[in-house]
Coordinates of C-alpha atoms and ligand atoms in Angstrom, one line a residue:
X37 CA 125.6 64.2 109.5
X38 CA 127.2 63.4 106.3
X39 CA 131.1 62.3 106.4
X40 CA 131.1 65.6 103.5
X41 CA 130.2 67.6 106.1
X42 CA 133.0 66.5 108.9
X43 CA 136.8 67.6 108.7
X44 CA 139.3 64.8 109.7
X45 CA 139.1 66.0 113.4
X46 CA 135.6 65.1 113.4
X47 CA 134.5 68.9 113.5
X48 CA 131.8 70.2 110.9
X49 CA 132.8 71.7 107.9
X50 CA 129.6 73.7 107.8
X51 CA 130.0 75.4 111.3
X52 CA 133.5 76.1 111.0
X53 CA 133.1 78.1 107.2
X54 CA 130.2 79.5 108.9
X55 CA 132.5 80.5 111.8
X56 CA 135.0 82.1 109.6
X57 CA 132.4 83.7 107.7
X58 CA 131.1 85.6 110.8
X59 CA 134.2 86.6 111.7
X60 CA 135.6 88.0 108.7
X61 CA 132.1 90.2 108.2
X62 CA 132.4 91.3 111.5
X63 CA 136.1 92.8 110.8
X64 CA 134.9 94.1 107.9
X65 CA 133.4 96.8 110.7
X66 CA 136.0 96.7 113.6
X67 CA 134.9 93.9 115.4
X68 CA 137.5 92.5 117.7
X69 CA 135.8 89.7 119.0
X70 CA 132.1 88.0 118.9
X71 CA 129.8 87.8 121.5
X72 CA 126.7 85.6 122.6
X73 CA 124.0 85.7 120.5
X74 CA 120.6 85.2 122.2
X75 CA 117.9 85.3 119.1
X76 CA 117.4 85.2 115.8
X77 CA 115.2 86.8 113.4
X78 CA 114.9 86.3 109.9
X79 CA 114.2 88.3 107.0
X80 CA 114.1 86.5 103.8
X81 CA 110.7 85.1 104.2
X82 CA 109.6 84.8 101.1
X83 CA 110.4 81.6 98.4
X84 CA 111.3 83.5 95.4
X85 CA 112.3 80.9 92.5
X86 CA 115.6 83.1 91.7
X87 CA 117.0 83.2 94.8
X88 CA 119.1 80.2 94.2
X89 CA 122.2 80.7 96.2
X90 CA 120.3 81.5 99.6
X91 CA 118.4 78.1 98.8
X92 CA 121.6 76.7 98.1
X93 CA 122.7 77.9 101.8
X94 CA 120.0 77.1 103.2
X95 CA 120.1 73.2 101.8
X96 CA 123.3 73.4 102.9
X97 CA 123.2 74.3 106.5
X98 CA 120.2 71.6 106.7
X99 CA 122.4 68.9 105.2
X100 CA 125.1 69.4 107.2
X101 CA 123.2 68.8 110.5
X102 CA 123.3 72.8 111.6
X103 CA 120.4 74.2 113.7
X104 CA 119.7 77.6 115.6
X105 CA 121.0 77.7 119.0
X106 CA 118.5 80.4 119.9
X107 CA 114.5 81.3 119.2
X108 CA 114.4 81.5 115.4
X109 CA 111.5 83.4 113.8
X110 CA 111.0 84.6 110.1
X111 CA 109.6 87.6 108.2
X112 CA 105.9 87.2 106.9
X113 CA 104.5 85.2 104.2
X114 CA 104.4 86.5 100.8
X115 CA 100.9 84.7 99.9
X116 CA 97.8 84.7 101.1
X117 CA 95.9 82.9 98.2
X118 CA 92.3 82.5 100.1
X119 CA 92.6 86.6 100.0
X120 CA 94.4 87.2 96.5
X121 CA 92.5 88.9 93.3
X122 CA 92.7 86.2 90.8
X123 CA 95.8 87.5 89.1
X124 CA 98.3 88.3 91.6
X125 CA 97.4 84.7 93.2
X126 CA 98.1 83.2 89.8
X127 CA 101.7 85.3 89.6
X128 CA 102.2 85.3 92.9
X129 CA 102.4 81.2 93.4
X130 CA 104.6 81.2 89.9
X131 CA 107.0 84.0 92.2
X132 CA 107.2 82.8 95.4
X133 CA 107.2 79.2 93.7
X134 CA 109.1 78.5 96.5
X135 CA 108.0 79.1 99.6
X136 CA 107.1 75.6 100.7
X137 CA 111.0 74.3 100.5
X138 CA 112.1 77.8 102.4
X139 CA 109.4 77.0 105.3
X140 CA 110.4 73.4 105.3
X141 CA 113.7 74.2 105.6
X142 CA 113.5 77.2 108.4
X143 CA 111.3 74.7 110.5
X144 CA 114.4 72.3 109.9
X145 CA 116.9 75.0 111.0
X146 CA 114.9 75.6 114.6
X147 CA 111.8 78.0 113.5
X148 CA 109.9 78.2 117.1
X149 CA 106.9 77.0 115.3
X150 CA 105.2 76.3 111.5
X151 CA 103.4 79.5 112.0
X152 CA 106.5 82.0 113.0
X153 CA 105.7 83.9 110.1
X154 CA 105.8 87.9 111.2
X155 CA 107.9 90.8 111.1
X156 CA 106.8 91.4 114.9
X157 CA 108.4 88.4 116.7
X158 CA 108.6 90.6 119.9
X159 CA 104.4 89.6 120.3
X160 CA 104.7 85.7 119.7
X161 CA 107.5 84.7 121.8
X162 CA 111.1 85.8 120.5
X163 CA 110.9 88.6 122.6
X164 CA 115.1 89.4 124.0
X165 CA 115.3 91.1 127.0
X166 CA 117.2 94.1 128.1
X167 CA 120.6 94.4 127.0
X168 CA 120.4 90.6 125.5
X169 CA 122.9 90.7 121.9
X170 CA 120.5 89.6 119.3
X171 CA 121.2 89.2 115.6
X172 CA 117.6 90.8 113.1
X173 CA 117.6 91.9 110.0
X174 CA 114.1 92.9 109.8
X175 CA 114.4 96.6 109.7
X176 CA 111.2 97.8 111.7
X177 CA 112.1 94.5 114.1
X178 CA 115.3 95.8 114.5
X179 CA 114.6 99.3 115.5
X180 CA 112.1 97.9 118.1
X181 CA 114.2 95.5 119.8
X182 CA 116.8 98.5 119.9
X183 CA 115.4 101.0 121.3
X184 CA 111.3 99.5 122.5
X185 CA 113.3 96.4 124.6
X186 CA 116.5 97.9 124.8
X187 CA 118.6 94.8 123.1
X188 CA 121.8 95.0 120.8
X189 CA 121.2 93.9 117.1
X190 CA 122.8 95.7 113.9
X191 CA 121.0 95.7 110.9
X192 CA 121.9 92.9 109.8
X193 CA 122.0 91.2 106.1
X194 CA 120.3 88.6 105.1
X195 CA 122.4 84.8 106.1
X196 CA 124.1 86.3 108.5
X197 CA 121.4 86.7 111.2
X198 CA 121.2 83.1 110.8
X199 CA 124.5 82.3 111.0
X200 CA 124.8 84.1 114.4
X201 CA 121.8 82.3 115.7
X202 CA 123.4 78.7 114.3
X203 CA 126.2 79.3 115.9
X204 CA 125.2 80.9 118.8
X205 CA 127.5 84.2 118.8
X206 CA 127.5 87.5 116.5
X207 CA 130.6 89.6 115.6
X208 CA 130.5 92.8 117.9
X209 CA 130.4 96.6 116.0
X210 CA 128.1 98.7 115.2
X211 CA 125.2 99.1 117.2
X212 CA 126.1 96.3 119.7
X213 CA 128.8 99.1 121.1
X214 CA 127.7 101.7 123.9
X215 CA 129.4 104.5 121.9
X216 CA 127.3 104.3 119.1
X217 CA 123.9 103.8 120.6
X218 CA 124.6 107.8 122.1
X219 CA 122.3 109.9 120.4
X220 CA 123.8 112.4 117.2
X221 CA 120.5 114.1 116.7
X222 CA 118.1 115.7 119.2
X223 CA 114.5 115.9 117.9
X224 CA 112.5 118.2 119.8
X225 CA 108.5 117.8 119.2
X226 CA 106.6 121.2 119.4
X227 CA 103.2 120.5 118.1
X228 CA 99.8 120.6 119.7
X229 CA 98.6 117.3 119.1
X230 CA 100.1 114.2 119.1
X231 CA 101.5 113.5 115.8
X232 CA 100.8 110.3 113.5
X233 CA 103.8 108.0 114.6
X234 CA 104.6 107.2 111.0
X235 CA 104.6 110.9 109.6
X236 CA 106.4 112.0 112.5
X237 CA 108.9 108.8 111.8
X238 CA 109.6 109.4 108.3
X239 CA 110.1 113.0 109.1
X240 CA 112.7 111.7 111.3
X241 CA 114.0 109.3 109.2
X242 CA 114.4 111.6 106.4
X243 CA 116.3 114.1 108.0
X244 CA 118.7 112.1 110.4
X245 CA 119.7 108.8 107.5
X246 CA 121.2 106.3 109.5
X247 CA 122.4 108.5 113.3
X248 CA 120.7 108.0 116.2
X249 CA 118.0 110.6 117.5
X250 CA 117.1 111.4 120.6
X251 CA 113.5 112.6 121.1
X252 CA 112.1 114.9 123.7
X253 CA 108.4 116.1 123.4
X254 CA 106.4 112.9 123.4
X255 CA 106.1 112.1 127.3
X256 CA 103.2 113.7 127.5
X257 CA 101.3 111.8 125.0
X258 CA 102.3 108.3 126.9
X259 CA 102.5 106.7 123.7
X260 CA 100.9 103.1 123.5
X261 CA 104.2 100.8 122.5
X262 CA 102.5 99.7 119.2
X263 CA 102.8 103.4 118.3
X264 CA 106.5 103.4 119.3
X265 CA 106.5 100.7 116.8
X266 CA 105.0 102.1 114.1
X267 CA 107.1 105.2 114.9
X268 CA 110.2 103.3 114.7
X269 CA 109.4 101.3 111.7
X270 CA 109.2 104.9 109.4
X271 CA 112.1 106.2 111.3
X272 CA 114.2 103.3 109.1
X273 CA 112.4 103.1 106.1
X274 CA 112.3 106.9 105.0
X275 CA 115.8 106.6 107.0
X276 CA 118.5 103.6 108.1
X277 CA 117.5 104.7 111.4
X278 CA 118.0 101.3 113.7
X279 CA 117.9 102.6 117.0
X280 CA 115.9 105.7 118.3
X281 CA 115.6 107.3 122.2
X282 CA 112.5 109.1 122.9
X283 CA 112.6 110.7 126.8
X284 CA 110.6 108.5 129.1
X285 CA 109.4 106.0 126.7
X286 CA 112.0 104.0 125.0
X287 CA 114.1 101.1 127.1
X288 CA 117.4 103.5 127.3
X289 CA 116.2 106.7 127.9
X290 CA 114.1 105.3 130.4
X291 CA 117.4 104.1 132.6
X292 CA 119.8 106.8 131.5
X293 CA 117.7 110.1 130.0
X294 CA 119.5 112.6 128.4
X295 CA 123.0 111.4 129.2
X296 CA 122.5 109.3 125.8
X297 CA 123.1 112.4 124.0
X298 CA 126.4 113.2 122.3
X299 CA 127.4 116.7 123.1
X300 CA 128.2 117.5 119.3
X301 CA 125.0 116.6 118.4
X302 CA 122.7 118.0 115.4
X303 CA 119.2 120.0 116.4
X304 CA 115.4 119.2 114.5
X305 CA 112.6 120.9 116.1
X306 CA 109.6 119.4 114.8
X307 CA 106.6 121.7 114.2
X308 CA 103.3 121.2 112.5
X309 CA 103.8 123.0 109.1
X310 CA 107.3 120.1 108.9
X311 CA 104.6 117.0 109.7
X312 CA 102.5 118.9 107.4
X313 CA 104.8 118.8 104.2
X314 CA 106.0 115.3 105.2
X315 CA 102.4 114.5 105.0
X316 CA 101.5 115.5 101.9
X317 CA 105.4 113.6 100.3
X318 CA 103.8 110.6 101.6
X319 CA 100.9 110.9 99.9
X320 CA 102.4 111.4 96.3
X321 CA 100.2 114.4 96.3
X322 CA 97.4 111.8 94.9
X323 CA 94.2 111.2 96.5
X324 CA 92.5 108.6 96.0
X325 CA 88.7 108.8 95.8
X326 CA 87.9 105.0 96.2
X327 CA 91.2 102.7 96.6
X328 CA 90.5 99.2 95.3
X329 CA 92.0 98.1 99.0
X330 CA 93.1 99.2 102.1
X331 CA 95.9 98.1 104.5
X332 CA 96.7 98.5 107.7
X333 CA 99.1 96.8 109.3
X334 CA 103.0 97.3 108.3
X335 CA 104.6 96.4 110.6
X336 CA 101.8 93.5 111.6
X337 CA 99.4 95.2 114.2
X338 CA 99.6 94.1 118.0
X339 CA 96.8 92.8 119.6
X340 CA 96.2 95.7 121.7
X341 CA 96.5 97.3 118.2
X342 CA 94.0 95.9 116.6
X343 CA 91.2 96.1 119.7
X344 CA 91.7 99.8 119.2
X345 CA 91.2 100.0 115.7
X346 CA 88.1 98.0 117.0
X347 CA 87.0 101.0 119.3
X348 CA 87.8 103.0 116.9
X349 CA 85.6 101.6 113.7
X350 CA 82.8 101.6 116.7
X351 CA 79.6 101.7 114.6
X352 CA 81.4 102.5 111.2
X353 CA 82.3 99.8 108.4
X354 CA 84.5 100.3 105.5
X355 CA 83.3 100.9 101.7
X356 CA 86.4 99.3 99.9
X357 CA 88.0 95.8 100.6
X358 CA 90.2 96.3 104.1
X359 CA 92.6 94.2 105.3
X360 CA 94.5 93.8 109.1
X361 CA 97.6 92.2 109.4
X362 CA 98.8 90.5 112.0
X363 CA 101.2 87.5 113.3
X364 CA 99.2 84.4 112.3
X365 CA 99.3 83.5 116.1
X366 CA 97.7 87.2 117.2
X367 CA 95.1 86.7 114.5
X368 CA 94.3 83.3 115.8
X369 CA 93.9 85.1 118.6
X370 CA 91.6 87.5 117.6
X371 CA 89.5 85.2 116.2
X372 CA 88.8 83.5 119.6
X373 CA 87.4 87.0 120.5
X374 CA 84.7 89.1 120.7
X375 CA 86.8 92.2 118.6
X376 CA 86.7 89.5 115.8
X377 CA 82.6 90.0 115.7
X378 CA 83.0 92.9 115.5
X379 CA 86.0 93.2 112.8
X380 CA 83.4 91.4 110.6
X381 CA 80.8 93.6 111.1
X382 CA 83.2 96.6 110.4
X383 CA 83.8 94.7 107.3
X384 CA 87.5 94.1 107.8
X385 CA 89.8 90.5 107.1
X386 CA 92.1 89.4 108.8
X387 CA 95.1 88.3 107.4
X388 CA 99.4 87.4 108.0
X389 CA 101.1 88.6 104.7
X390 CA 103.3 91.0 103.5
X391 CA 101.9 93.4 101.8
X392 CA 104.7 94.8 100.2
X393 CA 105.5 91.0 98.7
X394 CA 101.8 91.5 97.5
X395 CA 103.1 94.8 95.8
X396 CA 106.0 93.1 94.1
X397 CA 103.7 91.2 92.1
X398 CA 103.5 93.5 89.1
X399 CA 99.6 93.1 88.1
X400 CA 99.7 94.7 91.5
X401 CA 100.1 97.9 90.4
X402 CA 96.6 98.6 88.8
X403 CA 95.2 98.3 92.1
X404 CA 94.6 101.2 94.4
X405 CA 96.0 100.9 97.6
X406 CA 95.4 103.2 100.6
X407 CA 97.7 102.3 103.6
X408 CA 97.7 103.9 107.0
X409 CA 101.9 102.3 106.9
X410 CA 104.3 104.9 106.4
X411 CA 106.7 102.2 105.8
X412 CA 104.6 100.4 102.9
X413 CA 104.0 104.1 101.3
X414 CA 107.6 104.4 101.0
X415 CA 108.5 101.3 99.3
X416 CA 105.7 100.6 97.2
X417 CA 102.8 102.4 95.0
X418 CA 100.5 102.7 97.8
X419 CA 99.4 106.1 99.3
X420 CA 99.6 107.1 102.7
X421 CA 96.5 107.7 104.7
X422 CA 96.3 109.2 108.5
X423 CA 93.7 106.8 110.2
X424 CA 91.4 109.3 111.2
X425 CA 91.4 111.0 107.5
X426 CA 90.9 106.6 106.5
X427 CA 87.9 106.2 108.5
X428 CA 86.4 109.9 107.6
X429 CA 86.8 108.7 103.8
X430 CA 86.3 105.2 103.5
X431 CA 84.2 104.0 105.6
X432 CA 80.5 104.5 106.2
X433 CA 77.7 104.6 109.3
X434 CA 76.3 100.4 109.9
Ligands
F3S116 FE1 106.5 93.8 108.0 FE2 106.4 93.5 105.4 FE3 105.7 95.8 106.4 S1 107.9 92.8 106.8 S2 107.1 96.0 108.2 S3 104.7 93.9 106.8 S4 107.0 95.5 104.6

């Protein structure tokens, strides 16, 4: 480490401003104290060329020696240039001009490996345990590790999750409290069919903001934990939702049931003709007769995920350009499989982006995009699509 970098007790300057940093943000919102920290996620993933004081942070932290105490991972990649249309690669590597230095300098500051590019770092090895106090910032990563694994992380901002994992502790509020992980809202799911996670997440989302629902209705369905995810994920972008219980399937509920529910709490029954009008908001009440590209995959599909979309596609293949996302590791995965065959044949790519980085290229925007992602509906131009309604439209016999 540089002499710069040491005060005259031989300490580093770096940590200790970091330090100070933590713990002035964390009073900020009540904190009295900071806890262990056990993981760290981060969410500025992308190397934009004007974001010059987190590079300047960044630099910093690497100069001065600093590394992550605990599992670091990062958000997706914004580029995919093998996949790109000519024009958004062309803008998108003048963009994300960057990227190189920001990976360089994440794998310098601990990044579990070159490839920990995802914003599902639960399925490639930064996976916190029950109760463990974590520091995200990823929104849909830290409404899974919430309420899926039952850990403690606020939504974080950007720098500080990787602060917390540098130094190894985190500034207690918020969510990391038991009082305000009890449930303010109970959601009670009447419908006769199991609704799409990400409608019945945004519905959610929409109507509680930023509380904490409880959700009763859905044990019968046994839903698969990729569709808890997905569920989630809508929950905090058509909301700041970033923990949700859901009776017998999330990691709190499971241990303590309806006791998580605050006795003032606020009342949604959730009924067909609700999902139905949430529906149609997500699709911009536009439909699409041939989008120039579909996406699935926001948050980045699970392995299990994908080998059902697999079953699902069974002797169909898509008419329009499809991409899967996925962790690079779960895709290399795939590709050691048989479901990648078969992927092919459905005409579907694989890929690892972000697809709403690829929206924020502005060419972008004369491209249709059909999504089955509640989440990437809501933040970007692309249109919401049910998979089944996906497959009945898009796609045709082999
Ligand atoms: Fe993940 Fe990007 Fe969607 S971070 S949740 S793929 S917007």
């Amino acid at each position: 480490m540089a002499e710069k970098y040491m005060t005259n007790d031989g300490k580093n300057k770096t940590m200790e401003k970091l330090k100070t940093t933590l713990e002035a943000y964390g009073k900020t919102y009540g904190a009295n104290r900071m806890l262990p920290c056990k993981s760290c996620h981060f969410v500025t993933s992308c190397g934009l060329r004007f974001l010059d004081s987190m590079f300047s942070i960044l630099h910093q932290l690497v100069d001065s020696g600093l590394t992550c105490k605990v599992p670091l991972t990062a958000n997706p990649r914004p580029l995919d240039t093998r996949n790109y249309p000519f024009m958004e690669r062309i803008l998108g590597g003048f963009l994300y001009s960057r990227q190189r230095e920001l990976e360089n300098l994440l794998l310098r500051l601990g990044l579990i490996d070159p490839d920990a590019f995802t914003c599902t770092p639960y399925y490639i090895g930064n996976k916190p345990s029950y109760g463990d106090i974590i520091a995200w910032a990823e929104s849909s990563a830290v409404i899974y590790a919430n309420s899926v694994l039952g850990a403690r992380t606020n939504r974080n901002s950007s720098i500080i999750e990787i602060f917390s994992g540098i130094l190894g502790e985190t500034p207690e509020f918020g969510l990391l409290l038991d009082e305000n992980r009890k449930a303010t809202w109970l959601v009670e799911v009447k419908t006769p069919s199991k609704p799409d996670p990400f409608i019945l997440g945004s519905l959610i989302g929409k109507t509680v903001g930023e509380d904490v629902p409880y959700i009763v209705g859905l044990e019968k369905w046994e839903l698969k934990e990729y569709e808890l995810k997905d569920l989630g994920s809508a929950m905090a972008s058509w909301g700041a939702v970033g923990l949700f219980h859901a009776g017998e399937l999330t990691a709190e509920a499971r241990e303590e049931g309806p006791r998580l529910i605050r006795d003032d709490h606020k009342h949604l029954v959730v009924d067909d003709a609700k999902l139905k009008k949430m529906e149609q908001e997500m699709t911009k009440g536009q439909t699409i007769e041939k989008p120039d590209l579909i996406v699935i995959g926001c948050p980045h599909l699970s392995r299990e995920q994908i080998h059902s979309w697999v079953t699902k596609l069974e002797d169909r293949r898509f008419n329009v350009r499809t991409f899967m996302l996925a962790a690079p590791r779960i895709v290399s995965e795939i590709k050691n499989s048989k479901d990648y065959d078969r992927l092919k044949e459905a005409g579907v790519r694989l890929s690892s982006i972000c697809p709403l980085m690829f929206t924020n290229i502005p060419t972008s925007r004369r491209l249709n995009i059909a999504t089955t992602s509640g989440k990437l509906a809501y933040y970007s131009h692309a249109v919401f699509f049910r998979e089944d309604t996906l497959i009945e439209n898009f796609t045709v016999k082999r």
